[in-house]
Structure formats: structure tokens, C-alpha cells
Amino acid sequence: MHSNHLLLEEPIRMASILEPSKPNFFPAMTKIVGTLGPRSESVEIISSLLKAGMSVARFDFSCGGAEMHQKILENLRVAVKSTKKLCAVMLDTVGPELQVVNKTGKAISLKENDIVTLTPNLELEASSELLPINFTGLSKSVKKGDTIFMGKYLFTGSETTSVWLEVSEVKGDDVVCVIKNTATLDGLLFTLHASQVRIDLPTLSDNDKEAISSWGAQNKIDFLSLSYTRHAEDVRQTREFLSKLGDLSQTQIFAKIENIEGLTHFDEILQEADGIILSRGNLGIDLPPEKVFLFQKAALYKCNMAGKPAVVTRVVDSMTNNLRPTRAEATDVANAVLDGSDAILLGAETFRGLYPVETISTVGKICAEAEKVFNQDLYFKRTVKYVGEPMSHLESIASSAVRAALKVKASVIICFTSSGRAARLIAKYRPTMPVLSVVIPRLKTNQLKWIFSGAFEARQSLIVRGLFPMLADPRHAAESTNATNESVLKVALDHGKAAGVIKSHDRVVVCQKVGDASVVKIIELDD
């Protein structure tokens, strides 16, 4: 992998761009989050998604109930066993999402320059002139001239299932709007988004809490995607809620930044959250188009320096209905990788799209190509400078392991870890080779039964760029002898060889604890 590493700043022979990429066991270092739904619910399709490169399965509670998601999750578990590929589970909350309620489900045609009224009276039937909404406070939140977006799906720029409205006047609880583009809306619910308007609703709704405490706790979710995170307090309150749900105290919270309010409080949110999702669908509505790229670059830089995973959404919308992405979309995926994204999140493309497997495969290939021209040397120096001196003990070990691996052109870095923190710190420095995270289980007890930890930590590394976990034999959990370390290392090396990332005469950098000391060593493999 290291030998393929190029730099855009260096002269590239143009003909070399056409040379086919070498096949690799890992489709890309950048991870892919796939949203599972009607088009990706079977064991066969999910197995293909895992083989194509999906490492996190997202369950969006904005679409479908617990019963549908449980059925798909059971199929995911079967697919994981049959493919022998780990996959983490992410629950995506609904949050303070406003919705238009169309009880009949009949298609509603809206024409440019016509008038439509939004009303909180849910007794009324939806029509081209009147749309009932699930929020009584909209008339108090908006004013004349404000922009409201509405659609069955988030606006993609090309769908005729989305419409822009401009507030004309407020009449009591009703909001009268001018329709800005012609569209047809069908289905029982449409999303409504008021641009740059604060909506006074809790970030974690009662329905969200119910979904988390029942479905989430039952299935021990690895990640919670907290929709419409607006303040650091949102994350703190959610963490307190999870702490009361037993196993979910370990669940990582990814703050989903979806509006100007979340952007304004980004630094405080980043401190509290375990990771960030840049939700460019809603954010693209709230921000002027010319500012979207700037937010992405600034947010990804901050996440990278903090060593927290950053996920970018809405990259290949056109693949929902097409086999190939547009030129702009292909470039957008690559730029997300070059900007420092840990993972790409696919929504409609895999949830309701016609080509879920092809989409993940295509995105993985683009990511892999972009990683070859990622300027790791510059990134490493910039990260070391940002961290400053004196470094913490663990940070020093992690950066030294990466520096050594780059200098000796190692094929892989193997890191022994219990909490996953050491491996994540190594990945923070973006080595050009994979980091094989060997998670050593810990034996814990609640005085009623013995419990092995480690599975959570392994799956939670599946969203971190360049980090590939494997679970060590639990019989080694309580031992720390040199013989045990060597035995676990042999298993890790065998795993790397089977995966095709380690070959004879390769150099491997190993990061492990021996007694109280942290050790970085370089080994050269025999035949």
C-alpha cells in the first residue's frame, strides 16, 4: 500500500492515472456507513454490502419503525457470521424534525407562484392549498421572507419531490407561503425544514428515548447518531440518558451537525461528542452554497486534530437512481477523503436506491484512489505541531509508532489495546498503511456474572479511518507474560497474512504494553 502512495504536489505522469488499481483486501482506509432499508434488507444484499466495504450499518428511525429495523438487524447478524466481517450498528434519531402530515397518502401537486398554507391543525386534510404540520410553534418561529424547505426526502438539487417555500405572512397559528418551484409530493409524511430558524423542540424527543431504551438497549448499539445537535448540553444530556441504560453507557455519541445553531457551537460540541457527522443535507439548506465547502474543511480539520472520527454525508445522491455518480460527486468523495474524513455515510443511496452494492463499491474505489495522493507527510507534521510539547505518554508512543512505520516502509502497524484508545491515537496520525487493532478482552464482574469486554471497542473502531480490528482470544485477557504477547502477535500476523496485507520479508511495527512500559518495536518477517 505504501508503494502506491503518491502526492498531488509531485509531477504525476498522466498516463499512470489510467493504470488499473491493484486489488486489496481492504477496499479503502476510509470507512463506509450504509443505511439499511427496503432496498438493502435481505441477507444476500447485506452480505454483498459487507464484502463491498460497508463497516457500519445505520438504522434511521426517521424512516420505518422498530419492527422493520429489527428484522433487518437480524439479517445483518446472519450476514456478519457468513461473511466473517465485523459490522457496527448505528441508531440515527429523528430529533426535532418537523413533518407535514398527509393522512390520505395521495399525491399533492404544488405549482410555482401559487399560495399554500401550513397549519398545525392535524384534523384537516392535506391538499395543494393546505398542509397540516406536527408543530404548533412554527408561526412564532418564522417571519415574512423566511425560507422553508419541504419534501419527502431531503433536497438533492434535482428531485421533483422537493419544494421551496417563502413565508408571505403569518396568520394566527398558520403560515402562508409562496411556492417557489413546481413539485409533486406523495406519501404520508414529508420533512419540513425552516432555514436558519430556531425550532424550540428538544433534541432528544420522547419517541427517540423510547427507540433507544427499547430497540437500542436490546441490541446494544455501538453508535448513536444524535440528529440536530445544537449545543454541547444536548450531548451531555444524551450521555446521562444512555448511562442509565446498562450496556449503552459504552455507546458512542456522534453529534450530527445539521444547522447554523450547531455550526455556531461546533467547538463545544466537539469537546463533548465521541465523533461528528457533517449532515450536509440540512446544513446545505441552512448555509449559502458558497460556504458549504468552507465549513466542511474547517470542521474536518478540527475533528482530525482532536482525534475524533468525522463522517461526511450526501456525496453520491444521483446513485440512488443511477449506476454511476456524476463527475462532481466523484470529485466530492475524493475531496472529503483529502480533507480528512474518517467515513462516508450513504443514506438514500443504500436505503431506497436501485444500486446499493454498486454504490458502496464505487465510493470505496474513489476513496482508495484519493488516499494514494493524500499528503501524509504534511498531515503528520501539522498534527505533531498542533499537539505541541510536552506530549502525553500515549500520544508520544502513537506518533512514534507511525513515524517508525513510515521510515521503515512497514506494511502494517499492529497495536495491542483494551480500550481502543491507543489504536485510535495511532490512526489519528493517518499512517499510509493499515493499523491492525488487536483488542485484548478484559474480564469484568457485576458480582452476579462474569463479562468479557472488548466487542464494543472492536466494533467502535470500524468508523475510524485506517483502523481494522480483530478480537484476541479471551484466554489471554488476564495474562501479560512475554510468551502470551508473542502468541497473540503470531495470531495477528497470521490474520494479516490471510488478509493479504502482510507478506514474507515485510516489516511490521508493533505497539504493545510489556508490564508497565509501552513498547514500539519493528520486526522483519522471515519466509
Coordinates of C-alpha atoms in Angstrom, one line a residue:
M1 CA 0.0 0.0 0.0
H2 CA 2.8 2.3 0.9
S3 CA 4.5 1.9 -2.5
N4 CA 1.3 3.2 -4.2
H5 CA 1.4 6.4 -2.2
L6 CA 1.7 9.5 -4.5
L7 CA 1.3 13.2 -3.9
L8 CA -0.7 15.6 -5.9
E9 CA 2.1 18.2 -5.3
E10 CA 4.6 15.9 -7.2
P11 CA 4.6 15.6 -11.0
I12 CA 2.4 12.7 -12.0
R13 CA 2.8 11.0 -15.3
M14 CA -0.7 11.5 -16.8
A15 CA -0.7 8.0 -18.4
S16 CA -0.2 6.5 -15.0
I17 CA -3.7 7.7 -14.0
L18 CA -5.2 5.2 -16.4
E19 CA -3.3 2.2 -14.9
P20 CA -5.7 -0.2 -13.1
S21 CA -5.6 -0.1 -9.3
K22 CA -4.2 -3.1 -7.5
P23 CA -6.8 -5.2 -5.7
N24 CA -6.6 -5.0 -1.9
F25 CA -8.2 -6.9 0.9
F26 CA -9.3 -3.6 2.5
P27 CA -11.4 -1.7 -0.2
A28 CA -10.2 1.6 1.3
M29 CA -8.8 3.0 4.6
T30 CA -11.8 5.4 4.7
K31 CA -14.8 3.7 6.2
I32 CA -18.3 3.5 4.7
V33 CA -21.5 3.8 6.7
G34 CA -24.5 2.2 4.9
T35 CA -28.2 2.9 5.8
L36 CA -30.2 -0.3 5.6
G37 CA -33.8 -0.2 4.4
P38 CA -36.2 -1.7 1.9
R39 CA -33.6 -2.0 -0.9
S40 CA -30.9 -3.5 1.3
E41 CA -32.8 -5.7 3.8
S42 CA -32.1 -9.2 2.6
V43 CA -29.2 -11.4 3.9
E44 CA -27.9 -11.7 0.4
I45 CA -27.7 -7.9 -0.3
I46 CA -26.3 -7.1 3.2
S47 CA -23.6 -9.8 2.7
S48 CA -22.7 -8.1 -0.6
L49 CA -22.6 -4.7 1.1
L50 CA -20.2 -6.0 3.7
K51 CA -17.9 -7.5 1.1
A52 CA -18.0 -4.3 -0.9
G53 CA -16.8 -2.3 2.1
M54 CA -19.6 -1.3 4.5
S55 CA -18.3 -1.4 8.1
V56 CA -21.1 0.4 9.9
A57 CA -24.9 -0.2 9.4
R58 CA -27.1 2.8 10.1
F59 CA -30.7 2.4 11.2
D60 CA -32.6 5.6 10.5
F61 CA -35.6 5.9 12.8
S62 CA -37.0 8.7 10.7
C63 CA -37.9 6.0 8.3
G64 CA -39.7 2.9 9.5
G65 CA -40.4 1.5 13.0
A66 CA -38.6 -0.8 15.4
E67 CA -40.2 -3.9 13.9
M68 CA -38.8 -3.2 10.4
H69 CA -35.3 -2.3 11.7
Q70 CA -35.2 -5.4 14.0
K71 CA -35.9 -7.7 11.0
I72 CA -33.1 -6.0 9.0
L73 CA -30.7 -6.2 12.0
E74 CA -31.3 -10.0 12.4
N75 CA -30.4 -10.3 8.7
L76 CA -27.3 -8.2 9.3
R77 CA -26.2 -10.6 12.1
V78 CA -26.6 -13.6 9.8
A79 CA -24.6 -11.8 7.0
V80 CA -21.8 -10.9 9.5
K81 CA -21.5 -14.6 10.5
S82 CA -21.5 -15.9 6.9
T83 CA -19.0 -13.3 5.6
K84 CA -16.9 -13.2 8.8
K85 CA -16.8 -9.4 8.5
L86 CA -17.4 -7.3 11.6
C87 CA -20.0 -4.5 11.3
A88 CA -21.0 -1.9 13.9
V89 CA -24.6 -0.7 14.4
M90 CA -25.7 2.9 14.5
L91 CA -29.1 4.2 15.6
D92 CA -30.0 7.6 14.0
T93 CA -32.5 9.6 16.0
V94 CA -35.3 11.7 14.5
G95 CA -34.7 14.7 16.7
P96 CA -36.7 17.9 16.4
E97 CA -37.7 17.2 12.8
L98 CA -40.8 18.9 11.5
Q99 CA -43.2 17.0 9.4
V100 CA -46.1 17.6 7.0
V101 CA -48.9 15.0 7.7
N102 CA -50.7 13.7 4.6
K103 CA -53.2 11.2 6.1
T104 CA -54.6 10.0 2.8
G105 CA -51.2 9.5 1.2
K106 CA -52.5 10.9 -2.1
A107 CA -50.0 12.8 -4.3
I108 CA -50.1 16.6 -3.8
S109 CA -49.2 18.9 -6.7
L110 CA -47.7 22.3 -5.9
K111 CA -47.2 24.9 -8.6
E112 CA -44.7 27.7 -8.8
N113 CA -46.0 31.1 -7.5
D114 CA -49.2 29.5 -6.0
I115 CA -50.1 30.0 -2.4
V116 CA -50.0 27.2 0.2
T117 CA -50.9 27.5 4.0
L118 CA -49.1 25.5 6.7
T119 CA -51.3 24.8 9.7
P120 CA -50.9 22.9 13.0
N121 CA -54.5 21.7 12.7
L122 CA -53.9 17.9 12.1
E123 CA -57.7 17.4 11.8
L124 CA -57.6 19.0 8.3
E125 CA -56.8 17.0 5.1
A126 CA -53.6 17.8 3.2
S127 CA -54.2 19.5 -0.3
S128 CA -52.4 21.8 -2.8
E129 CA -53.7 24.8 -0.7
L130 CA -53.4 23.5 2.8
L131 CA -50.7 21.4 4.5
P132 CA -51.1 20.2 8.2
I133 CA -47.8 20.1 10.2
N134 CA -46.8 18.4 13.5
F135 CA -45.6 21.6 15.2
T136 CA -47.8 24.3 16.8
G137 CA -45.0 26.8 17.2
L138 CA -44.0 27.4 13.6
S139 CA -45.9 30.7 13.3
K140 CA -44.0 32.0 16.3
S141 CA -40.6 31.0 14.9
V142 CA -40.8 32.3 11.3
K143 CA -41.3 35.8 9.8
K144 CA -42.1 37.2 6.3
G145 CA -39.3 36.4 3.8
D146 CA -38.0 33.3 5.6
T147 CA -37.3 30.2 3.5
I148 CA -38.9 26.8 4.2
F149 CA -38.0 23.6 2.5
M150 CA -40.3 20.7 2.2
G151 CA -40.1 17.3 0.6
K152 CA -40.5 13.5 1.0
Y153 CA -36.7 13.3 1.0
L154 CA -34.0 15.9 1.7
F155 CA -33.4 18.2 -1.1
T156 CA -30.8 16.9 -3.6
G157 CA -31.0 19.8 -6.1
S158 CA -32.5 17.6 -8.8
E159 CA -35.5 15.8 -7.3
T160 CA -39.0 17.0 -8.2
T161 CA -40.2 15.6 -4.9
S162 CA -38.9 18.7 -3.0
V163 CA -40.2 22.2 -2.9
W164 CA -39.0 25.6 -1.6
L165 CA -41.5 28.0 0.1
E166 CA -41.1 31.7 1.0
V167 CA -43.1 32.9 4.0
S168 CA -45.6 35.5 2.8
E169 CA -47.4 36.2 6.1
V170 CA -48.3 34.8 9.5
K171 CA -52.0 34.4 10.3
G172 CA -52.5 33.3 13.9
D173 CA -51.1 29.7 14.1
D174 CA -51.0 29.4 10.3
V175 CA -48.1 30.3 8.0
V176 CA -49.0 31.4 4.5
C177 CA -46.2 30.7 1.8
V178 CA -45.5 31.4 -1.8
I179 CA -44.4 28.2 -3.7
K180 CA -41.0 28.8 -5.4
N181 CA -40.8 25.7 -7.6
T182 CA -43.2 23.2 -9.1
A183 CA -43.1 19.7 -7.4
T184 CA -45.3 16.7 -6.6
L185 CA -45.3 15.3 -3.0
D186 CA -46.6 11.8 -2.3
G187 CA -46.6 9.6 0.8
L188 CA -47.9 10.0 4.4
L189 CA -45.1 12.3 5.7
F190 CA -42.8 15.0 4.3
T191 CA -39.9 16.6 6.0
L192 CA -40.1 20.3 6.7
H193 CA -37.0 22.5 7.3
A194 CA -37.1 26.2 8.2
S195 CA -33.8 27.7 7.0
Q196 CA -31.8 29.5 9.8
V197 CA -34.8 29.4 12.1
R198 CA -34.5 28.1 15.7
I199 CA -37.2 25.4 16.4
D200 CA -38.0 25.2 20.1
L201 CA -38.2 21.4 20.5
P202 CA -35.9 19.0 22.5
T203 CA -33.0 17.4 20.6
L204 CA -33.9 14.0 22.0
S205 CA -37.7 13.6 21.7
D206 CA -39.8 11.2 23.7
N207 CA -40.1 8.9 20.7
D208 CA -36.3 8.9 20.4
K209 CA -35.9 8.0 24.0
E210 CA -38.4 5.1 23.6
A211 CA -36.5 3.8 20.5
I212 CA -33.2 4.0 22.3
S213 CA -34.3 2.4 25.6
S214 CA -36.1 -0.4 23.9
W215 CA -34.6 -1.2 20.4
G216 CA -31.2 0.4 21.2
A217 CA -30.7 -1.2 24.6
Q218 CA -32.0 -4.6 23.3
N219 CA -29.5 -4.6 20.5
K220 CA -26.6 -2.9 22.4
I221 CA -26.0 -0.3 19.7
D222 CA -22.4 0.8 19.1
F223 CA -23.2 4.4 17.9
L224 CA -25.9 6.9 18.5
S225 CA -26.3 9.5 15.8
L226 CA -27.8 12.5 17.6
S227 CA -29.8 14.4 15.0
Y228 CA -29.9 18.2 15.1
T229 CA -27.3 18.6 17.8
R230 CA -27.3 22.3 18.6
H231 CA -25.4 22.6 21.8
A232 CA -22.8 20.7 23.9
E233 CA -25.6 20.3 26.5
D234 CA -27.5 18.1 24.0
V235 CA -24.7 15.6 24.1
R236 CA -24.3 15.8 27.9
Q237 CA -28.0 15.1 28.4
T238 CA -28.0 12.3 26.0
R239 CA -24.9 10.7 27.6
E240 CA -26.6 10.9 31.0
F241 CA -29.7 9.2 29.5
L242 CA -27.6 6.4 28.0
S243 CA -25.7 5.9 31.3
K244 CA -28.9 4.7 32.9
L245 CA -29.5 2.0 30.2
G246 CA -26.8 -0.5 31.3
D247 CA -24.8 -1.6 28.3
L248 CA -25.5 1.6 26.4
S249 CA -23.2 3.5 28.8
Q250 CA -20.5 2.4 26.3
T251 CA -22.3 3.6 23.2
Q252 CA -20.5 6.4 21.5
I253 CA -22.4 9.6 20.6
F254 CA -21.9 11.1 17.2
A255 CA -23.2 14.7 17.1
K256 CA -25.0 15.4 13.8
I257 CA -24.4 19.0 12.8
E258 CA -27.4 20.0 10.7
N259 CA -28.0 23.7 11.1
I260 CA -26.5 27.1 11.8
E261 CA -27.0 26.7 15.6
G262 CA -24.9 23.5 15.6
L263 CA -22.3 25.2 13.5
T264 CA -22.1 28.1 15.8
H265 CA -21.5 25.9 18.9
F266 CA -19.3 23.4 17.0
D267 CA -16.2 23.7 19.2
E268 CA -18.0 22.9 22.4
I269 CA -20.0 20.1 20.8
L270 CA -16.8 18.5 19.5
Q271 CA -15.3 18.5 23.1
E272 CA -18.3 16.5 24.4
A273 CA -19.1 14.2 21.5
D274 CA -17.2 11.0 20.5
G275 CA -17.5 11.9 16.9
I276 CA -19.1 14.3 14.4
I277 CA -21.4 13.7 11.4
L278 CA -21.5 16.6 9.0
S279 CA -25.1 16.3 7.8
R280 CA -24.7 18.3 4.5
G281 CA -28.4 17.7 3.5
N282 CA -30.0 20.0 6.1
L283 CA -26.8 22.1 6.5
G284 CA -26.7 22.7 2.8
I285 CA -30.1 24.3 3.1
D286 CA -29.2 26.4 6.1
L287 CA -25.8 27.6 4.7
P288 CA -25.3 29.6 1.5
P289 CA -24.0 27.2 -1.2
E290 CA -20.6 29.0 -1.4
K291 CA -20.0 28.4 2.3
V292 CA -20.6 24.7 2.5
F293 CA -17.1 23.7 1.4
L294 CA -15.5 26.0 3.9
F295 CA -17.5 24.5 6.8
Q296 CA -16.5 21.0 5.7
K297 CA -12.8 21.8 5.6
A298 CA -12.8 23.7 8.9
A299 CA -14.9 21.0 10.7
L300 CA -12.8 18.1 9.4
Y301 CA -9.6 19.8 10.4
K302 CA -10.9 20.4 13.9
C303 CA -12.0 16.7 14.2
N304 CA -8.7 15.5 12.9
M305 CA -6.7 17.5 15.4
A306 CA -8.9 16.4 18.2
G307 CA -8.5 12.7 17.1
K308 CA -12.3 12.3 16.9
P309 CA -13.9 10.5 13.9
A310 CA -15.6 12.7 11.3
V311 CA -18.3 11.5 8.9
V312 CA -19.4 13.2 5.8
T313 CA -22.9 12.7 4.3
R314 CA -24.7 13.3 1.0
V315 CA -21.9 12.6 -1.5
V316 CA -23.4 10.5 -4.3
D317 CA -27.2 11.3 -4.3
S318 CA -27.5 10.6 -8.0
M319 CA -26.6 6.9 -7.4
T320 CA -30.0 6.5 -5.8
N321 CA -31.3 6.0 -9.3
N322 CA -28.1 5.8 -11.4
L323 CA -25.4 3.2 -11.7
R324 CA -22.6 5.9 -11.9
P325 CA -22.1 9.1 -9.9
T326 CA -21.8 12.5 -11.6
R327 CA -18.4 13.9 -12.2
A328 CA -19.0 16.4 -9.4
E329 CA -20.0 13.7 -7.0
A330 CA -16.9 11.5 -7.7
T331 CA -14.7 14.6 -7.1
D332 CA -16.7 15.4 -3.9
V333 CA -16.0 11.9 -2.4
A334 CA -12.3 12.3 -3.2
N335 CA -12.2 15.8 -1.7
A336 CA -13.9 14.5 1.5
V337 CA -11.0 12.0 1.8
L338 CA -8.3 14.6 1.1
D339 CA -10.0 17.0 3.6
G340 CA -9.6 14.3 6.3
S341 CA -12.9 12.5 6.6
D342 CA -12.9 9.2 8.5
A343 CA -16.0 7.8 6.9
I344 CA -18.6 8.4 4.2
L345 CA -22.2 8.0 5.1
L346 CA -24.7 6.8 2.5
G347 CA -28.4 7.4 3.1
A348 CA -31.0 7.2 0.3
E349 CA -28.4 5.5 -1.9
T350 CA -28.5 2.3 0.1
F351 CA -31.8 2.7 1.9
R352 CA -34.1 3.1 -1.1
G353 CA -31.6 3.2 -4.0
L354 CA -31.6 0.9 -7.0
Y355 CA -27.9 0.1 -6.7
P356 CA -26.8 -0.2 -3.0
V357 CA -23.9 -2.7 -3.6
E358 CA -22.6 -0.8 -6.6
T359 CA -22.7 2.5 -4.7
I360 CA -20.6 1.2 -1.8
S361 CA -18.2 -0.4 -4.2
T362 CA -17.8 2.8 -6.3
V363 CA -17.4 5.0 -3.2
G364 CA -14.8 2.6 -1.8
K365 CA -12.8 2.7 -5.1
I366 CA -12.8 6.5 -5.2
C367 CA -11.7 6.7 -1.5
A368 CA -8.8 4.3 -2.2
E369 CA -7.6 6.4 -5.1
A370 CA -7.8 9.6 -3.1
E371 CA -5.9 8.0 -0.2
K372 CA -2.9 7.4 -2.6
V373 CA -2.5 11.2 -3.1
F374 CA -3.2 12.2 0.5
N375 CA -0.2 14.2 1.7
Q376 CA 0.6 12.2 4.8
D377 CA 3.9 13.8 5.5
L378 CA 2.4 17.3 5.7
Y379 CA -0.5 16.0 7.7
F380 CA 1.8 14.2 10.2
K381 CA 4.0 17.4 10.8
R382 CA 0.9 19.5 11.1
T383 CA -0.7 17.2 13.7
V384 CA 2.6 16.9 15.8
K385 CA 2.8 20.7 15.7
Y386 CA -0.8 21.1 16.8
V387 CA -0.4 18.6 19.7
G388 CA 2.7 20.5 20.9
E389 CA 5.1 19.6 23.6
P390 CA 5.3 18.0 26.1
M391 CA 3.2 15.3 24.6
S392 CA 1.3 12.9 26.7
H393 CA 2.8 9.5 27.2
L394 CA 0.3 7.7 24.9
E395 CA 0.4 10.4 22.2
S396 CA 4.2 10.2 22.1
I397 CA 4.0 6.4 21.7
A398 CA 1.4 6.7 19.0
S399 CA 3.2 9.3 16.9
S400 CA 6.5 7.4 17.3
A401 CA 4.9 4.2 16.1
V402 CA 3.6 6.0 12.9
R403 CA 7.0 7.7 12.3
A404 CA 8.8 4.4 12.6
A405 CA 6.4 2.7 10.3
L406 CA 6.8 5.4 7.6
K407 CA 10.6 5.4 7.9
V408 CA 11.0 1.6 7.5
K409 CA 8.1 1.4 5.0
A410 CA 6.2 -1.1 7.2
S411 CA 3.3 -2.9 5.6
V412 CA 1.1 -2.7 8.7
I413 CA 1.1 -1.4 12.3
I414 CA -0.2 -3.8 14.9
C415 CA -1.5 -2.3 18.1
F416 CA -2.5 -4.2 21.2
T417 CA -5.3 -2.4 23.1
S418 CA -8.0 -3.0 25.6
S419 CA -10.0 0.3 25.4
G420 CA -9.1 1.0 21.8
R421 CA -7.7 4.4 22.7
A422 CA -4.1 3.6 21.7
A423 CA -5.1 2.3 18.3
R424 CA -7.3 5.4 17.7
L425 CA -4.4 7.7 18.6
I426 CA -2.2 5.9 16.1
A427 CA -4.9 6.3 13.4
K428 CA -5.1 10.0 14.3
Y429 CA -1.7 10.4 12.6
R430 CA -3.1 8.9 9.4
P431 CA -0.4 6.3 8.6
T432 CA -0.4 5.2 4.9
M433 CA -0.5 1.6 6.0
P434 CA -3.4 -0.2 7.8
V435 CA -3.5 -0.2 11.6
L436 CA -4.4 -3.7 12.9
S437 CA -6.0 -3.1 16.3
V438 CA -5.8 -6.3 18.4
V439 CA -8.4 -5.8 21.1
I440 CA -7.5 -7.7 24.3
P441 CA -10.7 -8.6 26.2
R442 CA -11.0 -7.6 29.8
L443 CA -12.8 -9.8 32.4
K444 CA -15.3 -7.8 34.5
T445 CA -17.9 -8.8 37.0
N446 CA -21.1 -7.2 38.4
Q447 CA -20.9 -9.8 41.3
L448 CA -23.6 -11.8 39.6
K449 CA -21.8 -12.9 36.4
W450 CA -18.5 -12.7 34.6
I451 CA -18.5 -10.4 31.5
F452 CA -15.8 -10.1 28.8
S453 CA -15.4 -6.6 27.4
G454 CA -13.8 -5.9 24.0
A455 CA -16.5 -6.4 21.4
F456 CA -17.8 -2.9 21.8
E457 CA -14.3 -1.4 21.5
A458 CA -13.5 -3.5 18.4
R459 CA -16.7 -2.5 16.6
Q460 CA -16.4 1.1 17.5
S461 CA -13.0 1.3 15.7
L462 CA -14.9 0.4 12.4
I463 CA -15.7 4.0 11.9
V464 CA -12.1 5.2 12.2
R465 CA -10.0 5.7 9.1
G466 CA -7.3 3.2 8.6
L467 CA -8.2 1.1 11.7
F468 CA -9.1 -2.6 11.3
P469 CA -9.9 -4.5 14.5
M470 CA -9.6 -8.1 15.5
L471 CA -10.6 -9.7 18.8
A472 CA -7.8 -11.6 20.7
D473 CA -8.5 -14.9 22.4
P474 CA -10.2 -14.1 25.8
R475 CA -8.0 -16.6 27.5
H476 CA -5.2 -14.1 27.1
A477 CA -7.1 -11.3 28.9
A478 CA -5.7 -11.8 32.4
E479 CA -2.2 -12.7 31.3
S480 CA 0.6 -10.3 30.4
T481 CA 3.6 -12.6 30.1
N482 CA 6.0 -12.2 27.2
A483 CA 5.0 -15.7 25.9
T484 CA 1.4 -14.6 25.8
N485 CA 2.2 -11.4 23.9
E486 CA 4.2 -13.4 21.3
S487 CA 1.4 -15.9 20.9
V488 CA -1.2 -13.1 20.3
L489 CA 1.2 -11.4 17.9
K490 CA 1.5 -14.6 15.9
V491 CA -2.3 -14.7 15.6
A492 CA -2.3 -11.1 14.5
L493 CA 0.5 -11.7 11.9
D494 CA -1.4 -14.8 10.6
H495 CA -4.5 -12.7 10.3
G496 CA -2.6 -10.0 8.4
K497 CA -1.1 -12.7 6.0
A498 CA -4.5 -14.2 5.4
A499 CA -5.9 -10.7 4.7
G500 CA -3.1 -10.1 2.2
V501 CA -1.6 -7.1 3.9
I502 CA 1.5 -8.9 5.2
K503 CA 3.9 -10.8 3.0
S504 CA 7.3 -12.6 3.5
H505 CA 10.2 -10.1 4.3
D506 CA 7.7 -7.3 5.1
R507 CA 8.5 -5.1 8.1
V508 CA 5.8 -4.7 10.7
V509 CA 5.7 -2.1 13.6
V510 CA 4.2 -3.4 16.8
C511 CA 2.9 -1.2 19.6
Q512 CA 2.2 -3.0 22.9
K513 CA 2.4 -2.9 26.6
V514 CA 5.0 -5.0 28.4
G515 CA 4.5 -4.7 32.1
D516 CA 4.1 -1.1 32.9
A517 CA 6.0 0.1 29.8
S518 CA 4.7 0.9 26.4
V519 CA 6.9 -0.5 23.6
V520 CA 7.2 0.2 19.9
K521 CA 9.2 -2.5 18.1
I522 CA 10.0 -3.2 14.4
I523 CA 10.0 -6.8 13.2
E524 CA 11.1 -8.2 9.8
L525 CA 9.3 -11.3 8.7
D526 CA 11.0 -14.5 7.5
D527 CA 9.7 -16.6 4.7

